[in-house]
mmCIF file of C-alpha atoms in Angstrom:
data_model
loop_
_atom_site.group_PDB
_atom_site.id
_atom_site.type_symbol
_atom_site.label_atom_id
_atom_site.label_comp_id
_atom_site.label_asym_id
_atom_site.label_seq_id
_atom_site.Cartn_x
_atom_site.Cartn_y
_atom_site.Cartn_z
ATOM 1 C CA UNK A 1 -84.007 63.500 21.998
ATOM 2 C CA UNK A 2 -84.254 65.588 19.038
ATOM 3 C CA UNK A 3 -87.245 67.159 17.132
ATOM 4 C CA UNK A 4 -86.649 68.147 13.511
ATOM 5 C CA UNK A 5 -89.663 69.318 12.021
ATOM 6 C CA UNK A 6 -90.202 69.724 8.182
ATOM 7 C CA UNK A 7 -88.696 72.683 7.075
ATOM 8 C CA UNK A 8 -91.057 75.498 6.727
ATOM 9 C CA UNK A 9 -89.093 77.155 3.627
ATOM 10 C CA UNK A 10 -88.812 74.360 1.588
ATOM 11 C CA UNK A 11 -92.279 73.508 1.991
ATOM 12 C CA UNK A 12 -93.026 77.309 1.050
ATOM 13 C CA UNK A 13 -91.086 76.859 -2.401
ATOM 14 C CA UNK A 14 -92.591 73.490 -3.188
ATOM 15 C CA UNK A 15 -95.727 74.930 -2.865
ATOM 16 C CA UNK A 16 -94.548 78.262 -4.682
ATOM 17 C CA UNK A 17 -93.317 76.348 -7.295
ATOM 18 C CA UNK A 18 -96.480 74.563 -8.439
ATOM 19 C CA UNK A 19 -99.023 77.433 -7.060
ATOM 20 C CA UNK A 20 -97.117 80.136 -8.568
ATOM 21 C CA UNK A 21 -95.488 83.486 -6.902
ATOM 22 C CA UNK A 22 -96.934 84.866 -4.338
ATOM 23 C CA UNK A 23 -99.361 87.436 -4.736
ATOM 24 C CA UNK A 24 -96.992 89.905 -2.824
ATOM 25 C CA UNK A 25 -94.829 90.191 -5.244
ATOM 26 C CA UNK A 26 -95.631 92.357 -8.658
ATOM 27 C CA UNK A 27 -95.927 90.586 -11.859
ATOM 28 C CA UNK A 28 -93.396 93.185 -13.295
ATOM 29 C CA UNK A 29 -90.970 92.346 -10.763
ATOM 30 C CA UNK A 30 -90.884 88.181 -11.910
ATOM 31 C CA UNK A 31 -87.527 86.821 -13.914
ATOM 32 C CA UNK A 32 -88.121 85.671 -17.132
ATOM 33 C CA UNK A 33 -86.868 82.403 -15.804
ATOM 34 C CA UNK A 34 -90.013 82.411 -13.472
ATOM 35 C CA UNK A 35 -93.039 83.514 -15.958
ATOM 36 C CA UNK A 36 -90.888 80.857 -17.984
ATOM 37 C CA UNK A 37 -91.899 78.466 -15.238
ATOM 38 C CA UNK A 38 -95.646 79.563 -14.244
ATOM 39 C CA UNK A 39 -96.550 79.065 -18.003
ATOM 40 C CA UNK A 40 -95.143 75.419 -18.250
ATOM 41 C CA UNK A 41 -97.622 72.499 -17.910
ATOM 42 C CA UNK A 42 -98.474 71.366 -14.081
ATOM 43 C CA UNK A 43 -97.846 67.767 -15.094
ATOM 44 C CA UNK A 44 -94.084 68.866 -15.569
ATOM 45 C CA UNK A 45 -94.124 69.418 -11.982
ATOM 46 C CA UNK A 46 -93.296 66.401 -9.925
ATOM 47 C CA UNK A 47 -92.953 67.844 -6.182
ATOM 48 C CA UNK A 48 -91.657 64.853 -4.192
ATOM 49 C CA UNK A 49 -91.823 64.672 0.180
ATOM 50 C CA UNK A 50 -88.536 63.117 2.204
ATOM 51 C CA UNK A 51 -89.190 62.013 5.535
ATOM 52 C CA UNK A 52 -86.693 60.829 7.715
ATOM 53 C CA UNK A 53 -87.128 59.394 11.093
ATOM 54 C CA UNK A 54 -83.858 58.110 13.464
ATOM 55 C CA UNK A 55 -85.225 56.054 16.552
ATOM 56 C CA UNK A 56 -82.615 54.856 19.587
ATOM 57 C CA UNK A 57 -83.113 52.599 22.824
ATOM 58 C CA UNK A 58 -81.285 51.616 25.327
ATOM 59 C CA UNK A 59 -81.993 49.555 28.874
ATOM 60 C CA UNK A 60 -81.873 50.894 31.894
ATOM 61 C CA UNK A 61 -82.489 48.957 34.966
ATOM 62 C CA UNK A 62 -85.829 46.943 34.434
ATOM 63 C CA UNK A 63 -86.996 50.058 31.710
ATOM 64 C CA UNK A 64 -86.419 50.206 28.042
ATOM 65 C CA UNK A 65 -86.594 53.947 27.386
ATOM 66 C CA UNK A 66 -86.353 55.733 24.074
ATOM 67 C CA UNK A 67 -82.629 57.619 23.775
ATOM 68 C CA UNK A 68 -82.849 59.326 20.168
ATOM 69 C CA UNK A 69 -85.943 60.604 18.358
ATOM 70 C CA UNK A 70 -85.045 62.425 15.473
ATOM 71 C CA UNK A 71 -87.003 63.421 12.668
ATOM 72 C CA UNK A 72 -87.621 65.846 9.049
ATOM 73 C CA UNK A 73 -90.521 65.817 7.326
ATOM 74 C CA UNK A 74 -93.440 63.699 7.617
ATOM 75 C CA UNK A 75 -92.589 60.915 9.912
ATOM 76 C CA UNK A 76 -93.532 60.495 13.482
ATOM 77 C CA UNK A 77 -93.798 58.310 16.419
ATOM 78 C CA UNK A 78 -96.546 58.319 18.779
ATOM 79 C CA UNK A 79 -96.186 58.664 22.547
ATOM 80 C CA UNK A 80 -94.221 55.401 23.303
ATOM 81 C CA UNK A 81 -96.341 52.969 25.669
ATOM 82 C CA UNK A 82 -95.310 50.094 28.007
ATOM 83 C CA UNK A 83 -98.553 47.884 27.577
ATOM 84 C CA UNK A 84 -96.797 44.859 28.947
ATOM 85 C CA UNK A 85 -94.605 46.203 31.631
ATOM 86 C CA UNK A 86 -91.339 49.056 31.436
ATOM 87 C CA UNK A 87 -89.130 46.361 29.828
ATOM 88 C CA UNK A 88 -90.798 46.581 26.552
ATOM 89 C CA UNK A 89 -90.378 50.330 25.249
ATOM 90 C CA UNK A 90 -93.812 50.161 22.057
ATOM 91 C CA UNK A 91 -93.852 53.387 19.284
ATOM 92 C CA UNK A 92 -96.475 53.446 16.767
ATOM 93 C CA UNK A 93 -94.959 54.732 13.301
ATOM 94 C CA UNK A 94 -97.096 57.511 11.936
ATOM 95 C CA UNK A 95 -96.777 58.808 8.515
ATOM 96 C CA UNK A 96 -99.407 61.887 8.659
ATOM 97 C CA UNK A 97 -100.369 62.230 4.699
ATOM 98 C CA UNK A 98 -101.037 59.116 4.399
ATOM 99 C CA UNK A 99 -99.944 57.902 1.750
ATOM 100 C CA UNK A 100 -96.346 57.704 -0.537
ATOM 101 C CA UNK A 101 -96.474 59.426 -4.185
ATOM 102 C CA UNK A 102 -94.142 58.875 -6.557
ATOM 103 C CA UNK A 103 -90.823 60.988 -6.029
ATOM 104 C CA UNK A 104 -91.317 60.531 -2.075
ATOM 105 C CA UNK A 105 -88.638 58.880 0.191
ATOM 106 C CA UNK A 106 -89.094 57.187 3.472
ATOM 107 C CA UNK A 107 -85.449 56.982 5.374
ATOM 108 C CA UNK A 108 -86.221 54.925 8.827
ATOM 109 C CA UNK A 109 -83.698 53.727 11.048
ATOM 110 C CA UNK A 110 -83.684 51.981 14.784
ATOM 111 C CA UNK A 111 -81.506 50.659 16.946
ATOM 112 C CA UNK A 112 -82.659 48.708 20.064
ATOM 113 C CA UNK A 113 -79.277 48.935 22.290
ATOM 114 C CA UNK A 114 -77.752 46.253 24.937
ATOM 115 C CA UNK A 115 -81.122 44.283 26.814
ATOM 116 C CA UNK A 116 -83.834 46.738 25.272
ATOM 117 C CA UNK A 117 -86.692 45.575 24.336
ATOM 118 C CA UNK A 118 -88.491 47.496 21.266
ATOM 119 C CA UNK A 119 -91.707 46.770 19.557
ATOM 120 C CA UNK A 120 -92.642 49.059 16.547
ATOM 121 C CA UNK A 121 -95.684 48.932 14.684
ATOM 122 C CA UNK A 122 -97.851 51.410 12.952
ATOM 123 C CA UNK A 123 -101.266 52.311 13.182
ATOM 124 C CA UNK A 124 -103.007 51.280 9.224
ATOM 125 C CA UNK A 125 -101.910 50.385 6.004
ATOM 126 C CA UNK A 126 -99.066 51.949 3.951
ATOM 127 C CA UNK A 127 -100.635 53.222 0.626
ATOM 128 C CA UNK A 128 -98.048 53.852 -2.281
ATOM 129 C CA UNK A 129 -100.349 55.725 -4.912
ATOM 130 C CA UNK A 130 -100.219 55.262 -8.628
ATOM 131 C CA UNK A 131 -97.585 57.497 -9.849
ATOM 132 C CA UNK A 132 -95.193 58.578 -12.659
ATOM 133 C CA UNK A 133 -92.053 58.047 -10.572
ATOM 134 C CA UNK A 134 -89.784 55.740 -8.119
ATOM 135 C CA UNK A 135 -91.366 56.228 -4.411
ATOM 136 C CA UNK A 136 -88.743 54.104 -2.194
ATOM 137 C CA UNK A 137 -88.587 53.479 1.640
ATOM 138 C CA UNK A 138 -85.238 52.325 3.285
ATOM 139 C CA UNK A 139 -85.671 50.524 6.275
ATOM 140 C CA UNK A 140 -82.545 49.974 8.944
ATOM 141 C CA UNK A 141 -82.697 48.220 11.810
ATOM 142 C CA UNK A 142 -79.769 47.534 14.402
ATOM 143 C CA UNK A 143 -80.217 45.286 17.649
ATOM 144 C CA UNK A 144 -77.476 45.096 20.411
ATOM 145 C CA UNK A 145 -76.350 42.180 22.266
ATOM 146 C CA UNK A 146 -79.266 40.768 24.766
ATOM 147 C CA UNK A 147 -81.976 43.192 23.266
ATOM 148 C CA UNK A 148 -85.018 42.328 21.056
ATOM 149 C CA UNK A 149 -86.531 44.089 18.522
ATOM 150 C CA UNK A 150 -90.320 43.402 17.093
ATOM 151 C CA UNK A 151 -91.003 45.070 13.457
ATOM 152 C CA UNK A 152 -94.848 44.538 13.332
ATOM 153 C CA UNK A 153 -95.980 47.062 11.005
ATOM 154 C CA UNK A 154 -99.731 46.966 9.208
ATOM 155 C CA UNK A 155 -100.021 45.933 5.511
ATOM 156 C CA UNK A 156 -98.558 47.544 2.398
ATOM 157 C CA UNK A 157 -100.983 48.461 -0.047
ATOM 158 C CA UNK A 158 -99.205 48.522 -3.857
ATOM 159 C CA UNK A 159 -102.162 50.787 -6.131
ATOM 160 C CA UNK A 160 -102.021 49.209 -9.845
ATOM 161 C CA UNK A 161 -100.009 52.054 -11.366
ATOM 162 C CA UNK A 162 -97.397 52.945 -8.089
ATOM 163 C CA UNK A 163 -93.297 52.415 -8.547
ATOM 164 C CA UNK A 164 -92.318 51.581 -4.799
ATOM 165 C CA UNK A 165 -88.842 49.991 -4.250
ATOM 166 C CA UNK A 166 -88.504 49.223 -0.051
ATOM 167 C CA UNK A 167 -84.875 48.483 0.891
ATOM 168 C CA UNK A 168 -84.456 46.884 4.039
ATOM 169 C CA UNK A 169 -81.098 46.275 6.211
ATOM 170 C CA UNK A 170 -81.016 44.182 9.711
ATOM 171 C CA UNK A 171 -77.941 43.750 11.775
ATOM 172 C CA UNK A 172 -78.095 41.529 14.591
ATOM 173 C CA UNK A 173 -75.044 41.200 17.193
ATOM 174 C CA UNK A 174 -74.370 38.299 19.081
ATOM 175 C CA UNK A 175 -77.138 36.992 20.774
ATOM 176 C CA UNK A 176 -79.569 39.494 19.768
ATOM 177 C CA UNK A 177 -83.338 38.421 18.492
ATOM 178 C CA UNK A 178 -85.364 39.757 16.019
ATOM 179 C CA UNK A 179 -89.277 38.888 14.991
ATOM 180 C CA UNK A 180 -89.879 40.702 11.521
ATOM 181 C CA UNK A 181 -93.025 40.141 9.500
ATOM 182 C CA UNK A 182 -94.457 42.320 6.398
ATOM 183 C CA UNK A 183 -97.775 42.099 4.085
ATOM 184 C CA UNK A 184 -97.560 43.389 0.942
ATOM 185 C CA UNK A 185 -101.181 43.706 -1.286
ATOM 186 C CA UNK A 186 -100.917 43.913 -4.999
ATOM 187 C CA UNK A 187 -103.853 46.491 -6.226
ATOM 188 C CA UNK A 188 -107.375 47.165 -4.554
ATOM 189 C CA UNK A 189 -109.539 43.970 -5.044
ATOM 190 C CA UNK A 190 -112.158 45.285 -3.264
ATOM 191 C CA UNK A 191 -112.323 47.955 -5.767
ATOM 192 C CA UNK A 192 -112.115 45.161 -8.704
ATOM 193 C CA UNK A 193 -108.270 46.649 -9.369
ATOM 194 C CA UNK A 194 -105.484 44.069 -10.325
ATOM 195 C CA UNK A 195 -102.013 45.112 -10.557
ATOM 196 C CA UNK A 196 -102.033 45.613 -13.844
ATOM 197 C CA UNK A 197 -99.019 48.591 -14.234
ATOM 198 C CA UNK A 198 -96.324 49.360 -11.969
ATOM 199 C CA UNK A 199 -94.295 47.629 -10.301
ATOM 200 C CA UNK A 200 -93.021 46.496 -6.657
ATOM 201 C CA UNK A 201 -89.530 46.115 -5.306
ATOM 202 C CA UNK A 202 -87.885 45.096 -2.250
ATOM 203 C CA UNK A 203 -84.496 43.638 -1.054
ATOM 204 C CA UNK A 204 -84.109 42.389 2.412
ATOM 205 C CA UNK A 205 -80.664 41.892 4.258
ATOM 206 C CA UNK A 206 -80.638 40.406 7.424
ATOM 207 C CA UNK A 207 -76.741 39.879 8.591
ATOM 208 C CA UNK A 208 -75.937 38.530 12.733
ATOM 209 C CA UNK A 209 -72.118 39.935 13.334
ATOM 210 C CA UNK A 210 -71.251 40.486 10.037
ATOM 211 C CA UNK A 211 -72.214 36.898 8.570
ATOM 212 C CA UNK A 212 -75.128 36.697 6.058
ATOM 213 C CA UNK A 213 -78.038 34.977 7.068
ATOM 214 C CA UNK A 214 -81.293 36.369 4.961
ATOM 215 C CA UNK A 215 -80.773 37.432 1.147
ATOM 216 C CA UNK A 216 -83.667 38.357 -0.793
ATOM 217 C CA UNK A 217 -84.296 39.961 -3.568
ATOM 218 C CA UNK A 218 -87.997 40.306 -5.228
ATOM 219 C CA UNK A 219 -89.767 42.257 -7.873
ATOM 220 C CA UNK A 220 -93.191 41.980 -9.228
ATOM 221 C CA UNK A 221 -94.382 44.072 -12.543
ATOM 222 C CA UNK A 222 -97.877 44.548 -13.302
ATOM 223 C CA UNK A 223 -99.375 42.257 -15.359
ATOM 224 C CA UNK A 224 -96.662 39.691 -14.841
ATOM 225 C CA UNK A 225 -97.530 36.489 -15.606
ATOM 226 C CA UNK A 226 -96.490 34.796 -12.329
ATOM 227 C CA UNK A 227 -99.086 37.031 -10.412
ATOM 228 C CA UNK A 228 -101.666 34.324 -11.627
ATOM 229 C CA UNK A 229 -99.116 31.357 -12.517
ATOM 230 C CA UNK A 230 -99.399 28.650 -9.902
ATOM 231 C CA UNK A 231 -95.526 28.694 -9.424
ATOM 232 C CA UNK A 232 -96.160 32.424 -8.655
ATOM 233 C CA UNK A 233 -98.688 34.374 -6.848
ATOM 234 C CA UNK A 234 -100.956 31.819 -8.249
ATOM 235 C CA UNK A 235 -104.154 34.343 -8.518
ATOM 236 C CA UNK A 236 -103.981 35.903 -4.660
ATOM 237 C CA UNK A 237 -103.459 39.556 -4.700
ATOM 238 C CA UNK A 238 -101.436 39.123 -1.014
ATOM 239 C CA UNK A 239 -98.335 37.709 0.272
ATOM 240 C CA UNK A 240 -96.685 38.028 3.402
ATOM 241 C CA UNK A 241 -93.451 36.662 5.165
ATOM 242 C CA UNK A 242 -91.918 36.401 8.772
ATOM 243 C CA UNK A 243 -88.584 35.543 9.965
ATOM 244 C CA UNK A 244 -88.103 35.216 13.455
ATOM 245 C CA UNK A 245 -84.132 34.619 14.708
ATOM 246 C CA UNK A 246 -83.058 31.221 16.872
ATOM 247 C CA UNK A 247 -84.755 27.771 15.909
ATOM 248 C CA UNK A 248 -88.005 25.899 17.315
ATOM 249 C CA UNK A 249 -88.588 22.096 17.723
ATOM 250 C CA UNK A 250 -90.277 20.300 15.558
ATOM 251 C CA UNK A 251 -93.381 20.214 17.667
ATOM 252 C CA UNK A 252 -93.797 23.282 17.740
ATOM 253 C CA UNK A 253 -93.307 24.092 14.223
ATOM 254 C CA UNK A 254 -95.841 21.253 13.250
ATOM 255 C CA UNK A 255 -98.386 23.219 15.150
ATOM 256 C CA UNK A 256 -97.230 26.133 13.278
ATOM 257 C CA UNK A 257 -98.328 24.446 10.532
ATOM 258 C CA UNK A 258 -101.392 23.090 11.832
ATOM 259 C CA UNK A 259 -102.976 26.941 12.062
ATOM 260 C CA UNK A 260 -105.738 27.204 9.561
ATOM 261 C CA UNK A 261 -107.136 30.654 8.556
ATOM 262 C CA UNK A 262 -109.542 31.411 5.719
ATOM 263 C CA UNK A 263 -108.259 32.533 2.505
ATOM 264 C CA UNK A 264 -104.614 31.884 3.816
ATOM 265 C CA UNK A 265 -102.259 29.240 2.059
ATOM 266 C CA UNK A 266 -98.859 29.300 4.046
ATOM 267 C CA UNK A 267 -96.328 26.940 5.586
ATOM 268 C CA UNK A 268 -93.093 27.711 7.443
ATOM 269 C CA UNK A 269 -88.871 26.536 7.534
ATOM 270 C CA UNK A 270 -86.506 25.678 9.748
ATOM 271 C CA UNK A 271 -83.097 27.045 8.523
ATOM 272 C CA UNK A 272 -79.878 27.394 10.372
ATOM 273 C CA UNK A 273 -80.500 30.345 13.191
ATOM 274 C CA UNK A 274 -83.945 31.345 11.268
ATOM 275 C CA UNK A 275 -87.543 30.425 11.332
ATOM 276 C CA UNK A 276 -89.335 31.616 7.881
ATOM 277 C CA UNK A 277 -93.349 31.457 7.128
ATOM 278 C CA UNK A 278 -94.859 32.381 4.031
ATOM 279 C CA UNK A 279 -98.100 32.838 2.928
ATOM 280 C CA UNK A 280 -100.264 34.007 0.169
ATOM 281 C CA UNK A 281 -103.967 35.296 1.297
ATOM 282 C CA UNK A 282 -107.255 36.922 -1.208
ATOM 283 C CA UNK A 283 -107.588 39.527 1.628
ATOM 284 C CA UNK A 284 -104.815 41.636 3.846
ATOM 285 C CA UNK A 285 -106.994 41.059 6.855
ATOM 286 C CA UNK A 286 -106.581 37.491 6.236
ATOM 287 C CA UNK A 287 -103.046 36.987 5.995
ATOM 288 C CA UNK A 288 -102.494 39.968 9.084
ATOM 289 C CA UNK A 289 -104.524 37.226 11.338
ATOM 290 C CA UNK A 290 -102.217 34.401 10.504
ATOM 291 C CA UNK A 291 -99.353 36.638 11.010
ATOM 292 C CA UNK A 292 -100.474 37.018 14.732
ATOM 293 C CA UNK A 293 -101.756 33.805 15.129
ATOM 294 C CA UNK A 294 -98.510 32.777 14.434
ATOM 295 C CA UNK A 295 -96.953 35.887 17.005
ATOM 296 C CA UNK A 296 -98.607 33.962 19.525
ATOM 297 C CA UNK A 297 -97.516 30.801 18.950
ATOM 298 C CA UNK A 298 -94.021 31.469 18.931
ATOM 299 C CA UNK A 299 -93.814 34.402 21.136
ATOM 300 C CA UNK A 300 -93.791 32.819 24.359
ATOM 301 C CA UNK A 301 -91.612 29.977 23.028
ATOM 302 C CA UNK A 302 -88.642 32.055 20.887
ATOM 303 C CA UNK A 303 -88.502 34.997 22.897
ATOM 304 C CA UNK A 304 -90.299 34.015 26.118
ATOM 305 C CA UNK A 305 -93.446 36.800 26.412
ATOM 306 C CA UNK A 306 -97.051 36.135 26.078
ATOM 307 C CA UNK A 307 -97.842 37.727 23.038
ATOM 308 C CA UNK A 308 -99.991 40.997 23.478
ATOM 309 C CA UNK A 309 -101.579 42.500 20.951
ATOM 310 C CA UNK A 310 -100.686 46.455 20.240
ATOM 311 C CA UNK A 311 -104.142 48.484 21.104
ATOM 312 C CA UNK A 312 -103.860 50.110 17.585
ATOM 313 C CA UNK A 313 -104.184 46.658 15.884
ATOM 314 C CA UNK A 314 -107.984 46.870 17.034
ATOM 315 C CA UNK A 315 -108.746 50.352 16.626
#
């Protein structure tokens, strides 16, 4: 496995750049070019923070163990943990600042190899801040023949004001199963902000052996009439979505639809090879519990595991 960690010059010039030159070196030694620089305003200075992080599994024997680790800047994974026996290999996500500024890029890519078993998750929300510039993750995910791969991550918190554009690209090959969810929150309620500025973006591919199966394309601008029109986000400041490969029977998706959480309006679909629930929720919280009430519904049926809830979830 290999360790890249952010490079300590670059992050010496970024800071250089908007602190000035260090005190070591005499003010009668600077360029013209650089007092040029110093003397312009700091709001022309928009430092921006890549992080990259390349994850890899593969099986061996009854143990899914981690192959590839690789990563620049700030983007981690915990200690991976076998909570429900060695077959499934869990990593917690960690982005240390925090939060994603305008300029910064997330680059995140996985690939669960022949009979793995890979649950990823993270350990709070993802805050994109208000900023003056595009902030964009791109998401990748690969899954081998026999394996399984779980993307559970924690809600994405949109501040009124931020520009984040998420990308997202899932190949699945032959018989391989995926169970994807994500919870995206529009502005702070709590803190009486709406999304009033901004705007969110994301695209999601999901493709089994080359074919198609999952096109989506979605933007939402602040202010936007549809975040209150009732053939929109019809007033709630959440929405979330799952997608969970193969197909259930009707008995099972009627109970789906039977599951009744407060604050939470959703409903699932039965298409060809893909399960899809929606829902729109007031409150993160609220639409994160019927995302795992629904986990453990259909986790025992599609993929044939109790469902067991990541320790971080609770912490």
């Amino acid at each position: 496995m290999q360790h890249l960690d952010w490079p300590r010059e670059r992050a010496s010039k970024r800071t250089d750049l908007v602190q000035g030159t260090p005190l070591a070196c005499p003010l009668g030694q600077l360029s013209r070019g650089t007092l040029a620089l110093m003397n312009l305003p700091a709001a022309l200075f928009t430092p921006s923070w890549p992080a990259e992080l390349e994850l890899a599994y593969a099986r061996h024997g009854e143990r899914t163990t981690p192959v590839q680790r690789r990563h620049v800047g700030p983007l981690r994974v915990q200690k991976h943990l076998y909570a429900e026996g060695p077959e499934v290999c869990q990593h917690i996500i960690v982005h240390p600042p925090g939060g994603i500024a305008g300029g910064d890029t997330l680059d995140i890519s996985a690939h669960a190899g022949e009979r793995s078993w890979v649950q990823l998750t993270s350990p709070g929300a993802a805050k994109w801040y208000r900023a003056a510039g595009v902030a964009r993750q791109d998401l990748r995910l690969s899954v081998e023949a026999g394996a399984t791969l779980e993307w559970l991550p924690q809600e994405t918190i949109i501040y009124a004001g931020a520009q984040a554009e998420l990308h997202t690209q899932i190949a699945l090959h032959s018989d391989a199963r995926l169970f994807y969810w994500d919870i995206v929150a529009l502005g702070r309620p709590a803190a009486d902000e709406r999304f009033a500025s901004g705007h969110f973006q994301a695209a999601l591919d999901i493709r089994r052996d080359g074919k198609l199966l999952w096109h989506e394309r979605q933007r939402v601008s602040g202010g936007d009439g549809l975040l209150d029109s009732p053939i929109g986000l019809n007033g709630q400041p959440v929405f979330a979505t799952l997608l969970v490969s193969g197909e259930v029977n009707s008995e099972l998706l009627e109970c789906c639809r039977e599951l009744q959480i407060d604050g939470v309006r959703g409903d699932l679909s039965q298409l060809a090879g893909l399960l899809v629930a929606r829902c729109l929720a007031s409150e993160a919280l609220q639409a994160r519990a019927w995302l795992i009430a629904l986990w453990r519904l259909l986790r025992p049926a599609m993929l044939g595991r109790e469902a067991v809830p990541p320790r971080i979830w609770s912490t």
